[in-house]
Short mmCIF file of C-alpha atoms in Angstrom, two decimals:
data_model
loop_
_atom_site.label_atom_id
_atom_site.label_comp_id
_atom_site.label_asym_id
_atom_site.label_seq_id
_atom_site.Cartn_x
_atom_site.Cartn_y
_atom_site.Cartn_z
CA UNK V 1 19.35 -0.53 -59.60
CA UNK V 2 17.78 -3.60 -58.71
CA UNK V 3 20.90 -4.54 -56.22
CA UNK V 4 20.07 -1.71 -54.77
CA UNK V 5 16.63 -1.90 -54.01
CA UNK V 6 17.37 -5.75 -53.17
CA UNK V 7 19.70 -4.22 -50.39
CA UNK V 8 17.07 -1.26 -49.63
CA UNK V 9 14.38 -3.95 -48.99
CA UNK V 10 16.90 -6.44 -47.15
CA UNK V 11 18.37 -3.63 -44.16
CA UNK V 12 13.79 -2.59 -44.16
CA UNK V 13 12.95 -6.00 -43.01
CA UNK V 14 16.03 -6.82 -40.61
CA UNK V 15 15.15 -3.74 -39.07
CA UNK V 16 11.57 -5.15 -38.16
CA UNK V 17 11.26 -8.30 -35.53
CA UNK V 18 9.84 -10.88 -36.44
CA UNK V 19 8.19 -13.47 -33.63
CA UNK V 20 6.35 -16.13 -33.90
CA UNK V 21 2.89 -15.97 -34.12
CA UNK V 22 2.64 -18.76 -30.99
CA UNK V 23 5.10 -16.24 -29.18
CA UNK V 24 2.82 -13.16 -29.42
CA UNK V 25 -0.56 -15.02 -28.29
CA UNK V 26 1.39 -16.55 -25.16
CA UNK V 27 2.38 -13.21 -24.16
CA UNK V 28 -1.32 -11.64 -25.10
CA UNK V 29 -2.90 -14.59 -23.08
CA UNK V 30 -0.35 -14.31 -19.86
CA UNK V 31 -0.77 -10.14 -20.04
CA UNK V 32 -5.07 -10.58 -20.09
CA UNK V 33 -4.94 -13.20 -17.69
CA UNK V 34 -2.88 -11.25 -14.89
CA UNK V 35 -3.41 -7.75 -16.14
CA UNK V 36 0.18 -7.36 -15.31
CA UNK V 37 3.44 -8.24 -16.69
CA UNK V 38 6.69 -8.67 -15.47
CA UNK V 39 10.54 -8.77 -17.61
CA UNK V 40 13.83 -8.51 -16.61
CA UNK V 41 15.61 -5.50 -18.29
CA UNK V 42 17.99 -8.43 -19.98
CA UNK V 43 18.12 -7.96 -23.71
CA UNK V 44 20.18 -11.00 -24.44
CA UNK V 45 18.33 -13.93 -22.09
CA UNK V 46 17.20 -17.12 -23.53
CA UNK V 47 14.01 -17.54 -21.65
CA UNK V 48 11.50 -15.48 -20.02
CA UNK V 49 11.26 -16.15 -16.04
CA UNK V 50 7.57 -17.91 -16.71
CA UNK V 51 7.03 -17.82 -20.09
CA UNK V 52 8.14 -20.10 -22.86
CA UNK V 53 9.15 -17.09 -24.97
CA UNK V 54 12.77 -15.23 -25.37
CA UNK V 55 12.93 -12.40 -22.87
CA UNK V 56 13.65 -9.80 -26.05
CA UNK V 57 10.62 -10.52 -27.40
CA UNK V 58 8.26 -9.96 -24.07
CA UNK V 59 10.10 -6.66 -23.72
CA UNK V 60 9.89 -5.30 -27.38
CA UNK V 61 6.13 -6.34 -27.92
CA UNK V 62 5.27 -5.08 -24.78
CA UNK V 63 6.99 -1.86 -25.94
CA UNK V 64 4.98 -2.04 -28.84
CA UNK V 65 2.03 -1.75 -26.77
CA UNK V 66 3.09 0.94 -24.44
CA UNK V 67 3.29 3.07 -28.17
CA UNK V 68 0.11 2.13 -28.82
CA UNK V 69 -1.47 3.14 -25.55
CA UNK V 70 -2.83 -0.56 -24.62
CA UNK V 71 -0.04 -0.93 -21.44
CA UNK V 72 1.49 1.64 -18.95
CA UNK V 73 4.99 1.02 -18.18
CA UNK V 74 6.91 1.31 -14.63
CA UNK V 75 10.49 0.08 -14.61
CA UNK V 76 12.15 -0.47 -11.10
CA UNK V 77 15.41 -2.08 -9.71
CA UNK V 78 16.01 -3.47 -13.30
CA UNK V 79 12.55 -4.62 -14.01
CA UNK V 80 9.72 -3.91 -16.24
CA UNK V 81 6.32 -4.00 -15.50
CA UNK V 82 3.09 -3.39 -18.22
CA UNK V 83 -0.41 -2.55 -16.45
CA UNK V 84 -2.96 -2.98 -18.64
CA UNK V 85 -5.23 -0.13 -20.05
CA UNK V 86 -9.08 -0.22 -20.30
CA UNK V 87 -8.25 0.58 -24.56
CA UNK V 88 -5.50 -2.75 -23.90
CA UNK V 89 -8.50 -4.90 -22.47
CA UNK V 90 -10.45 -4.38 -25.60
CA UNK V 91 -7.70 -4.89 -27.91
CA UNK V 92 -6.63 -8.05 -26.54
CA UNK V 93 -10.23 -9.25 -26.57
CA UNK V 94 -10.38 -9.28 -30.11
CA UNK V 95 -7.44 -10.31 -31.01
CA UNK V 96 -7.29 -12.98 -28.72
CA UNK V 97 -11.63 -13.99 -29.59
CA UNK V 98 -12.48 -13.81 -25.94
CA UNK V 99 -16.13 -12.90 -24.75
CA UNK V 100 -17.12 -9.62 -22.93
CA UNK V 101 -17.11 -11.32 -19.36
CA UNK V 102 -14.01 -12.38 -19.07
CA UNK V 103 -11.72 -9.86 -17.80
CA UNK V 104 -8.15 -9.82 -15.99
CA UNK V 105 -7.76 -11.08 -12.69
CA UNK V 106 -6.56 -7.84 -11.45
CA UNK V 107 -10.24 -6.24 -11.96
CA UNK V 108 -11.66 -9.69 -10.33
CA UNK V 109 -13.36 -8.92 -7.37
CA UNK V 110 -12.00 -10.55 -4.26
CA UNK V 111 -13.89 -12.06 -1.65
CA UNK V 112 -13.24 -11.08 1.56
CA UNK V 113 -15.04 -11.55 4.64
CA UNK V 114 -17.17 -9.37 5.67
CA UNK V 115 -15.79 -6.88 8.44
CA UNK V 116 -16.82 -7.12 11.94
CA UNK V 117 -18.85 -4.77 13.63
CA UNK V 118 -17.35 -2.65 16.71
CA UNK V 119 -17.96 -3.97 19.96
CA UNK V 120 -18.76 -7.76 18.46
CA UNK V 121 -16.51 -10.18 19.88
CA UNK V 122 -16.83 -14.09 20.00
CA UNK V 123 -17.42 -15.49 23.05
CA UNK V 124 -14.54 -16.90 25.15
CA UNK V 125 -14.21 -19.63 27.55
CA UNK V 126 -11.44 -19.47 30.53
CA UNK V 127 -9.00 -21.37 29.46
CA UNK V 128 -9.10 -19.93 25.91
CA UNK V 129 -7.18 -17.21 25.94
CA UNK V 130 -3.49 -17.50 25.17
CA UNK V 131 -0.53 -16.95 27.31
CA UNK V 132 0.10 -13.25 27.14
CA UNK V 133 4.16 -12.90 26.02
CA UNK V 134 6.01 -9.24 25.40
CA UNK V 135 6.42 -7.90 22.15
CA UNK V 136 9.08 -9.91 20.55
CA UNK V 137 6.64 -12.93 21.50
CA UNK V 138 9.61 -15.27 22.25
CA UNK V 139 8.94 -15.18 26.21
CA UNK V 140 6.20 -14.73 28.58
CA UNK V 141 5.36 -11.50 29.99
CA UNK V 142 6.87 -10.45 33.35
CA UNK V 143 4.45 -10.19 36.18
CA UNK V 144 3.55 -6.80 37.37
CA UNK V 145 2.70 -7.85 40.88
CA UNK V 146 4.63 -9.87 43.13
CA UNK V 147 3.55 -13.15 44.61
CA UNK V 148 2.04 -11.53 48.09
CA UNK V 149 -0.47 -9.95 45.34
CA UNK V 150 1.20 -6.24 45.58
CA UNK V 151 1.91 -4.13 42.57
CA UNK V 152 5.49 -4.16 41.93
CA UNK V 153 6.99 -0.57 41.70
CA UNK V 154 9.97 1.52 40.07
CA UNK V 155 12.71 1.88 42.62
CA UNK V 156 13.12 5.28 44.17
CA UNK V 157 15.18 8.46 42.78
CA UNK V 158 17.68 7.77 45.51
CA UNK V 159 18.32 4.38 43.85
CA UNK V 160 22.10 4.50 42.38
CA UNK V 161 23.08 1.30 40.70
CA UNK V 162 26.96 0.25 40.58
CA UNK V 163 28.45 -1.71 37.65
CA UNK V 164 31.82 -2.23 39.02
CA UNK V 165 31.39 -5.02 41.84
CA UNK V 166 30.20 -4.71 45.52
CA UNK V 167 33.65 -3.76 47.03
CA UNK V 168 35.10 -1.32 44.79
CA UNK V 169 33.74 2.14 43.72
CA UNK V 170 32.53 2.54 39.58
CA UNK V 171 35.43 3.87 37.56
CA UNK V 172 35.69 3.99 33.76
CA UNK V 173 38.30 2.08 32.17
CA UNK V 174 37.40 2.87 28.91
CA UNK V 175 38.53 1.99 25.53
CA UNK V 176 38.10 -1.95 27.46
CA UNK V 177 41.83 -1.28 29.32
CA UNK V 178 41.44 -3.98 32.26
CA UNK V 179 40.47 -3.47 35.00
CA UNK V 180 43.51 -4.07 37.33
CA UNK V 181 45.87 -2.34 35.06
CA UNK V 182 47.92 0.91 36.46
CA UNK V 183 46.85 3.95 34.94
CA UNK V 184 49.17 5.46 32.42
CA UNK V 185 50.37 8.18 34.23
CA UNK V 186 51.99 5.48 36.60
CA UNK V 187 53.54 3.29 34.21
CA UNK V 188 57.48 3.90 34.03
CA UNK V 189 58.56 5.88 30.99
CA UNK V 190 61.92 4.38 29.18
#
């Protein structure tokens, strides 16, 4: 009887995992600091990506938390991610003995400068504004007038361009046959 309950208690507690206590606060401190946190859906690597911690044990206590209703849990192109909950905040505080004012950096407020008002626009001098360039930005603009100060225009509808050189008429070659080459129907057949 007792060999039994010696192996009834033995398969109980290798069931469990155990981490140490060191582990669990550097994954409590890095979760309340960011308010988000990040593993790699790899069971078997040594290392976190930026903690000092195996990557099994980020995933299973975060798990643990997801039970418990402290984290929400999104998983994308092999990835987990743990948001904390307001009921996660407060846990965290206490276990971790931090005051009420510090909070996560994702419920910081960020400064940001205050938005302009229509119409407001700094003043310019002439030679301040940039060269205007077209939409890739890697050359300037063309100029829509030409250099006697008209406005250039589309061509007219009776405008036909030709691809094929000045002295012979536009013909399809297709499939990129050559362009001197006898048409198939004149070749000699053996």
């Amino acid at each position: 009887a007792a060999l039994l309950l010696g192996l009834f208690l033995l398969i109980q507690t290798a069931s469990k995992m155990f981490m140490p206590t060191a582990d669990r606060v550097a994954i409590f401190k890095q979760l309340f600091q960011d308010g988000v946190l990040c593993a790699k859906k790899d069971f078997h690597a040594a290392r976190h990506e930026y903690l000092k911690v195996k990557n099994l044990h980020v995933i299973k206590l975060a798990t643990s938390l997801k039970s418990k209703g402290y984290v929400r849990e999104a998983f994308c192109w092999q990835h987990y991610y743990w948001y904390l909950t307001p009921e996660g905040i407060e846990y965290l505080r206490q276990y971790l003995h931090l005051r009420e004012e510090v909070v996560p950096n994702t419920l910081k407020a960020k400064n940001h400068p205050a938005p302009r008002i229509l119409g407001e626009r700094p003043e310019r001098r002439d030679g301040d504004r940039p060269e205007r360039r077209d939409r890739d930005g890697d050359r300037p603009r063309r100029p829509r007038y030409t250099d006697d100060g008209e406005k250039k225009i589309a061509p007219s509808g009776e405008f036909t361009p030709s691809f094929g050189g000045s002295d012979r008429p536009a013909r399809s070659f297709g499939r990129g046959g050559p362009r001197d080459a006898a048409p198939r129907d004149a070749a000699p057949r053996t």
